[in-house]
Short mmCIF file of C-alpha atoms and ligand atoms in Angstrom, two decimals:
data_model
loop_
_atom_site.label_atom_id
_atom_site.label_comp_id
_atom_site.label_asym_id
_atom_site.label_seq_id
_atom_site.Cartn_x
_atom_site.Cartn_y
_atom_site.Cartn_z
CA MET G 213 181.58 12.82 -114.06
CA SER G 214 178.93 11.10 -116.13
CA LYS G 215 176.02 13.18 -117.32
CA GLU G 216 172.65 13.03 -115.63
CA ILE G 217 170.00 11.06 -117.47
CA VAL G 218 166.98 12.85 -118.91
CA VAL G 219 163.98 11.10 -120.46
CA SER G 220 161.00 12.60 -122.21
CA GLY G 221 158.20 11.26 -124.31
CA ILE G 222 156.62 13.09 -127.19
CA ARG G 223 153.01 12.38 -128.05
CA SER G 224 152.62 11.19 -131.60
CA THR G 225 149.13 12.52 -132.13
CA GLY G 226 148.49 15.91 -133.66
CA TYR G 227 150.72 18.43 -135.32
CA LEU G 228 153.32 20.27 -133.29
CA HIS G 229 152.68 23.95 -132.75
CA LEU G 230 154.36 27.05 -131.42
CA GLY G 231 153.38 26.18 -127.85
CA ASN G 232 155.15 22.83 -128.14
CA TYR G 233 158.16 24.58 -129.57
CA PHE G 234 158.59 27.10 -126.77
CA GLY G 235 157.24 24.82 -124.05
CA ALA G 236 159.11 21.64 -124.85
CA MET G 237 161.27 21.35 -127.92
CA ARG G 238 163.39 24.39 -127.30
CA ASN G 239 164.17 23.01 -123.85
CA TYR G 240 165.10 19.63 -125.28
CA VAL G 241 167.52 21.35 -127.59
CA LYS G 242 169.11 23.23 -124.71
CA MET G 243 169.56 20.02 -122.71
CA GLN G 244 171.18 17.92 -125.35
CA ASP G 245 174.75 18.99 -124.63
CA ASP G 246 174.68 18.81 -120.87
CA TYR G 247 172.58 15.71 -120.26
CA ASN G 248 172.42 12.17 -121.43
CA CYS G 249 169.07 12.48 -123.21
CA TYR G 250 166.60 9.84 -124.26
CA PHE G 251 163.72 11.33 -126.22
CA PHE G 252 161.11 9.09 -127.75
CA VAL G 253 157.89 9.16 -129.69
CA ALA G 254 155.23 7.67 -127.43
CA ASP G 255 153.52 5.52 -130.04
CA TYR G 256 152.35 2.80 -127.64
CA HIS G 257 150.64 5.45 -125.54
CA SER G 258 148.77 6.63 -128.60
CA LEU G 259 147.14 3.19 -129.01
CA THR G 260 144.79 3.95 -126.12
CA THR G 261 142.58 5.76 -128.61
CA HIS G 262 142.89 3.12 -131.38
CA PRO G 263 144.40 5.24 -134.18
CA ASP G 264 144.06 3.99 -137.74
CA PRO G 265 147.00 1.62 -138.45
CA LYS G 266 147.49 3.39 -141.77
CA ASP G 267 148.35 6.64 -139.97
CA LEU G 268 150.70 5.41 -137.29
CA LYS G 269 153.98 5.42 -139.15
CA ALA G 270 153.43 8.81 -140.77
CA ASN G 271 152.64 10.30 -137.36
CA VAL G 272 155.73 8.85 -135.73
CA PHE G 273 158.00 9.93 -138.57
CA ARG G 274 156.47 13.39 -138.71
CA VAL G 275 156.94 14.02 -134.99
CA ALA G 276 160.52 12.79 -135.18
CA ALA G 277 161.21 14.99 -138.22
CA GLU G 278 159.64 18.03 -136.58
CA ASN G 279 161.76 17.60 -133.48
CA ILE G 280 164.93 17.31 -135.49
CA ALA G 281 163.89 20.33 -137.55
CA CYS G 282 163.62 22.28 -134.30
CA GLY G 283 167.22 21.54 -133.48
CA LEU G 284 167.25 18.17 -131.77
CA ASP G 285 170.46 16.47 -132.83
CA PRO G 286 170.13 12.69 -133.14
CA GLN G 287 173.90 12.41 -132.75
CA LYS G 288 173.64 13.91 -129.29
CA VAL G 289 170.38 12.42 -128.05
CA ALA G 290 168.90 8.98 -128.48
CA LEU G 291 165.74 9.63 -130.48
CA TYR G 292 163.58 6.56 -130.86
CA ALA G 293 160.11 5.11 -131.13
CA GLN G 294 158.85 3.66 -127.84
CA SER G 295 157.68 0.51 -129.65
CA ASP G 296 161.25 -0.19 -130.80
CA VAL G 297 162.34 -0.84 -127.23
CA PRO G 298 160.68 -4.06 -126.01
CA GLU G 299 162.28 -3.67 -122.60
CA ILE G 300 159.79 -0.87 -121.93
CA PRO G 301 156.69 -3.11 -122.06
CA GLU G 302 158.60 -5.69 -120.04
CA LEU G 303 159.22 -3.20 -117.24
CA TYR G 304 155.64 -1.96 -117.65
CA LEU G 305 154.46 -5.48 -116.86
CA MET G 306 156.63 -5.65 -113.76
CA LEU G 307 155.46 -2.25 -112.54
CA ASN G 308 151.83 -3.16 -113.16
CA MET G 309 152.15 -5.61 -110.27
CA LEU G 310 153.02 -2.68 -108.03
CA ALA G 311 150.29 -0.35 -109.28
CA TYR G 312 146.88 -0.46 -107.66
CA LYS G 313 143.54 -0.16 -109.36
CA GLY G 314 142.31 2.36 -106.80
CA GLU G 315 145.17 4.80 -107.26
CA LEU G 316 145.03 4.52 -111.05
CA GLU G 317 141.32 5.24 -111.09
CA LYS G 318 141.91 8.40 -109.09
CA VAL G 319 144.33 9.97 -111.57
CA PRO G 320 142.72 13.14 -112.98
CA THR G 321 143.93 12.51 -116.54
CA PHE G 322 142.32 9.06 -116.43
CA LYS G 323 139.07 10.43 -115.10
CA GLU G 324 139.01 13.07 -117.79
CA LYS G 325 139.71 10.59 -120.57
CA ALA G 326 137.15 8.17 -119.20
CA ARG G 327 134.63 10.99 -119.32
CA ASN G 328 135.59 11.89 -122.89
CA GLN G 329 135.57 8.37 -124.26
CA PRO G 330 133.08 6.40 -122.15
CA ASP G 331 132.93 3.62 -124.74
CA ASN G 332 136.65 2.98 -124.65
CA ILE G 333 137.84 2.94 -121.05
CA ASN G 334 140.43 0.27 -121.68
CA ALA G 335 143.08 -1.09 -119.34
CA GLY G 336 145.77 0.74 -121.32
CA LEU G 337 144.10 4.01 -120.47
CA LEU G 338 143.95 3.04 -116.81
CA THR G 339 147.60 2.01 -116.74
CA TYR G 340 148.86 4.92 -118.85
CA PRO G 341 150.88 6.24 -115.87
CA VAL G 342 152.48 2.82 -115.40
CA LEU G 343 153.70 2.76 -118.98
CA MET G 344 154.96 6.28 -118.56
CA ALA G 345 156.82 5.25 -115.40
CA ALA G 346 158.37 2.37 -117.35
CA ASP G 347 159.48 4.83 -120.07
CA ILE G 348 161.34 6.80 -117.46
CA LEU G 349 162.63 4.14 -115.09
CA ILE G 350 163.91 1.98 -117.93
CA HIS G 351 166.84 4.38 -118.28
CA ARG G 352 166.99 5.10 -114.56
CA ALA G 353 166.42 8.74 -115.41
CA VAL G 354 166.59 11.40 -112.74
CA LYS G 355 165.14 14.30 -114.66
CA VAL G 356 162.03 14.46 -116.77
CA PRO G 357 161.06 17.61 -118.67
CA VAL G 358 157.28 17.66 -118.51
CA GLY G 359 154.53 20.21 -118.34
CA LYS G 360 152.40 20.81 -115.27
CA ASP G 361 149.74 18.41 -116.50
CA GLN G 362 152.19 15.51 -116.28
CA GLU G 363 153.53 16.11 -112.80
CA GLN G 364 151.13 13.74 -111.15
CA HIS G 365 152.19 10.98 -113.51
CA LEU G 366 155.74 11.66 -112.49
CA GLU G 367 154.82 11.44 -108.85
CA MET G 368 153.40 8.01 -109.57
CA ALA G 369 156.65 7.00 -111.22
CA ARG G 370 158.41 7.95 -107.98
CA ASN G 371 155.90 5.87 -106.01
CA PHE G 372 156.48 2.84 -108.20
CA ALA G 373 160.24 3.28 -107.83
CA GLN G 374 159.82 3.35 -104.06
CA ARG G 375 157.58 0.32 -104.02
CA PHE G 376 160.02 -1.58 -106.15
CA ALA G 377 162.75 -0.59 -103.69
CA SER G 378 160.89 -1.71 -100.62
CA ARG G 379 159.99 -5.05 -102.17
CA TYR G 380 163.13 -5.92 -104.13
CA GLY G 381 165.86 -3.51 -103.07
CA ALA G 382 166.87 0.01 -104.00
CA PHE G 383 167.46 0.28 -107.70
CA PHE G 384 165.57 3.03 -109.51
CA PRO G 385 166.35 6.67 -108.79
CA GLU G 386 163.26 8.79 -108.18
CA PRO G 387 162.73 11.03 -111.21
CA VAL G 388 161.84 14.68 -110.71
CA PRO G 389 160.24 17.19 -113.05
CA PHE G 390 162.79 19.27 -114.83
CA ASN G 391 163.06 22.82 -115.97
CA PHE G 392 159.62 23.62 -117.29
CA GLY G 393 158.26 25.10 -114.11
CA SER G 394 160.85 27.84 -113.71
CA ASN G 395 161.02 29.27 -117.20
CA LEU G 396 157.61 28.28 -118.34
CA ILE G 397 156.70 30.24 -121.43
CA LYS G 398 153.07 30.62 -122.19
CA VAL G 399 152.29 30.82 -125.85
CA PRO G 400 148.90 32.48 -126.05
CA SER G 401 146.40 31.54 -128.71
CA LEU G 402 145.42 34.05 -131.36
CA ASP G 403 141.82 34.37 -130.24
CA GLY G 404 142.73 36.03 -126.99
CA GLU G 405 141.79 33.06 -124.88
CA GLY G 406 144.01 30.39 -123.38
CA LYS G 407 147.09 28.82 -124.89
CA MET G 408 147.87 27.37 -128.28
CA SER G 409 146.76 23.80 -128.29
CA LYS G 410 146.96 20.67 -130.37
CA SER G 411 143.34 19.84 -130.42
CA GLU G 412 141.34 22.98 -129.90
CA ASN G 413 140.90 25.89 -132.21
CA ALA G 414 143.29 25.27 -135.09
CA ASN G 415 142.68 28.80 -136.37
CA ALA G 416 144.12 30.38 -133.26
CA THR G 417 147.15 28.08 -133.19
CA ILE G 418 150.25 28.33 -135.36
CA TYR G 419 151.49 24.89 -136.36
CA LEU G 420 155.08 24.29 -137.37
CA ALA G 421 153.70 22.79 -140.59
CA ASP G 422 151.59 25.85 -141.51
CA GLU G 423 152.35 27.42 -144.88
CA ASP G 424 153.39 31.08 -144.99
CA ASP G 425 150.04 32.36 -146.21
CA LEU G 426 148.12 30.44 -143.61
CA ILE G 427 150.31 31.92 -140.89
CA ARG G 428 149.66 35.40 -142.25
CA LYS G 429 145.95 34.77 -142.42
CA LYS G 430 145.75 33.47 -138.86
CA ILE G 431 147.67 36.42 -137.48
CA MET G 432 145.77 39.05 -139.43
CA LYS G 433 142.55 37.61 -138.00
CA ALA G 434 143.68 38.02 -134.40
CA LYS G 435 141.35 40.17 -132.39
CA THR G 436 142.24 43.84 -131.85
CA ASP G 437 140.29 47.02 -131.19
CA SER G 438 140.50 50.71 -132.07
CA GLY G 439 143.51 51.22 -129.82
CA PRO G 440 144.18 52.75 -126.41
CA THR G 441 142.57 56.06 -125.65
CA GLU G 442 144.96 57.26 -122.96
CA PRO G 443 148.75 57.02 -122.66
CA ASN G 444 150.28 54.01 -120.88
CA ALA G 445 146.94 52.27 -120.61
CA GLU G 446 146.69 48.73 -119.39
CA MET G 447 146.44 46.22 -122.23
CA PRO G 448 143.39 44.07 -122.76
CA PRO G 449 144.44 40.39 -122.75
CA TYR G 450 144.01 39.89 -126.52
CA ILE G 451 146.37 42.81 -127.20
CA GLU G 452 148.84 41.63 -124.61
CA ASN G 453 148.86 38.28 -126.38
CA ILE G 454 149.93 39.86 -129.64
CA PHE G 455 152.77 41.55 -127.81
CA LEU G 456 153.69 38.24 -126.15
CA LEU G 457 153.88 36.52 -129.51
CA MET G 458 155.98 39.34 -130.87
CA GLU G 459 158.32 38.94 -127.95
CA LEU G 460 158.90 35.34 -129.00
CA VAL G 461 159.68 35.80 -132.67
CA SER G 462 160.50 39.46 -133.38
CA GLN G 463 163.58 41.59 -132.78
CA ALA G 464 163.78 43.51 -129.51
CA ASP G 465 163.68 46.90 -131.24
CA THR G 466 160.60 45.95 -133.23
CA LEU G 467 158.84 45.03 -130.03
CA GLN G 468 159.95 48.25 -128.40
CA PHE G 469 158.71 50.29 -131.35
CA PHE G 470 155.17 48.93 -130.98
CA ARG G 471 155.28 49.19 -127.20
CA ASP G 472 156.16 52.86 -127.48
CA ALA G 473 153.44 53.35 -130.07
CA TYR G 474 150.95 51.69 -127.77
CA ASN G 475 151.93 53.87 -124.85
CA ALA G 476 151.70 56.97 -127.02
CA CYS G 477 148.29 55.89 -128.40
CA THR G 478 149.64 56.00 -131.96
CA ILE G 479 149.68 52.25 -132.51
CA ARG G 480 148.21 50.79 -135.67
CA TYR G 481 147.33 47.21 -134.99
CA GLY G 482 147.12 46.39 -138.68
CA ASP G 483 150.79 47.33 -139.07
CA MET G 484 151.73 45.47 -135.94
CA LYS G 485 150.04 42.29 -137.11
CA LYS G 486 151.65 42.57 -140.53
CA GLN G 487 155.03 42.85 -138.88
CA LEU G 488 154.29 39.96 -136.53
CA ALA G 489 153.10 37.86 -139.45
CA GLU G 490 156.33 38.42 -141.36
CA ASP G 491 158.49 37.69 -138.32
CA MET G 492 156.44 34.58 -137.61
CA VAL G 493 156.82 33.37 -141.19
CA ALA G 494 160.57 33.97 -140.99
CA PHE G 495 160.63 31.91 -137.80
CA VAL G 496 158.41 29.00 -138.82
CA ALA G 497 159.31 28.59 -142.51
CA PRO G 498 162.83 27.20 -142.02
CA ILE G 499 161.55 24.69 -139.46
CA ARG G 500 158.73 23.63 -141.75
CA GLN G 501 161.09 23.27 -144.68
CA ARG G 502 163.62 21.22 -142.73
CA ALA G 503 160.86 18.99 -141.34
CA SER G 504 159.37 18.45 -144.74
CA SER G 505 162.64 17.59 -146.45
CA LEU G 506 163.40 15.15 -143.63
CA GLN G 507 160.00 13.55 -144.00
CA ASN G 508 160.79 13.05 -147.65
CA ASP G 509 164.00 11.27 -146.74
CA GLU G 510 162.53 8.18 -145.20
CA ALA G 511 165.78 6.26 -145.34
CA LEU G 512 167.47 8.85 -143.19
CA LEU G 513 164.64 8.97 -140.65
CA ARG G 514 164.61 5.20 -140.45
CA LYS G 515 168.32 5.19 -139.80
CA ILE G 516 168.01 7.84 -137.10
CA LEU G 517 165.22 5.97 -135.31
CA LYS G 518 167.01 2.64 -135.57
CA ASP G 519 170.20 4.09 -134.23
CA GLY G 520 168.27 5.78 -131.42
CA ALA G 521 166.54 2.54 -130.54
CA GLU G 522 169.86 0.74 -130.43
CA ARG G 523 171.24 3.22 -127.94
CA ALA G 524 168.04 3.13 -125.91
CA ARG G 525 168.09 -0.66 -125.81
CA GLU G 526 171.65 -0.69 -124.62
CA SER G 527 170.60 1.21 -121.52
CA ALA G 528 167.21 -0.51 -121.22
CA SER G 529 168.57 -4.05 -121.39
CA GLN G 530 170.92 -3.37 -118.50
CA THR G 531 168.03 -2.10 -116.41
CA ILE G 532 165.86 -5.08 -117.29
CA SER G 533 168.46 -7.71 -116.44
CA GLU G 534 169.05 -6.12 -113.08
CA ALA G 535 165.31 -5.75 -112.42
CA ARG G 536 164.75 -9.41 -113.34
CA ARG G 537 167.57 -10.46 -111.04
CA LEU G 538 166.17 -8.43 -108.15
CA ILE G 539 162.68 -9.84 -108.67
CA GLY G 540 164.11 -13.35 -108.70
CA ILE G 541 163.78 -14.12 -112.39
CA ASN G 542 167.28 -15.48 -112.72
CA TYR G 543 166.86 -19.16 -113.50
CA TYR G 544 169.77 -20.08 -115.69
N1 LIG P 36 152.34 11.55 -121.11
C1 LIG P 36 153.20 12.49 -121.79
C2 LIG P 36 152.31 13.56 -122.44
O1 LIG P 36 151.13 13.36 -122.59
C3 LIG P 36 154.04 11.82 -122.84
C4 LIG P 36 154.95 10.82 -122.21
C5 LIG P 36 154.85 9.48 -122.32
C6 LIG P 36 156.09 11.11 -121.41
N2 LIG P 36 155.87 8.89 -121.63
C7 LIG P 36 156.63 9.84 -121.05
C8 LIG P 36 156.69 12.28 -120.96
C9 LIG P 36 157.77 9.75 -120.26
C10 LIG P 36 157.82 12.18 -120.18
C11 LIG P 36 158.36 10.93 -119.82
O2 LIG P 36 152.81 14.60 -122.82
#
């Protein structure tokens, strides 16, 4: 039996952090053996905010390198830059004819972005979900690993697939969200509030590119208090977060040791943070080092992306010829 097709896009803005690792990349790595995976850097999407042309390539290469450093194997998955697959914008154009202004204007992510950048509400921003649908449908993917915030976009991709079917004939499978919902891991930020995030509060977020000492500094600054005053007390959220982070990167017996100490009111948060910092450094450093040596090997990255694009185009060109035929663009 042929493997099911999985597609996911990786934003090319911002540095990847621990939340991305546990929320997305680790799942990609788990999927690569059992699915036919197409993972790409969404560089066209990033143009909605007009990034400096000087930065674009470095961003794309960095994100690709970081994903490989986390375990993505470019032999197993097609890893490519969106802009290397011209069939994607071609399908985007076709789908734009099936996407309505009213529905696009209602999308919460559009409304939020329009609010945040009132001087740059461009058509690319409005049609962001159409491009995303094209990313997915171009490989006739059935499964798309995305976070909760992207589920509405995915629903739109299903709508466009249906509309295409009712106008031109059944062709695109309807893609469904994959995997993230069930084993969603929340990676709390170090300031006791919310999750680690790309854009907000860099001091409370551990980036995969952070140097050892910076990681230590960020962790040692995490909020604690003078400790529980009665046995088996409930944890305040900022303490629970430190335990949650420890659960992600430390050994089970280390975690248990501090849990027991907490319950016995003998815990020393300074020691706990020191331990967490060392375990975090041991976790992040190899990823950072792999990513950085890859980034220094531009020839290799270029080869990986080119090879990925070739594989992506093989699948994409089949989809496009069939879509053109169904639409009636078959003149010769
Ligand atoms: N919109 C996604 C995000 O912000 C990135 C993305 C672009 C994507 N195209 C996609 C994700 C296709 C999955 C499938 O994270």
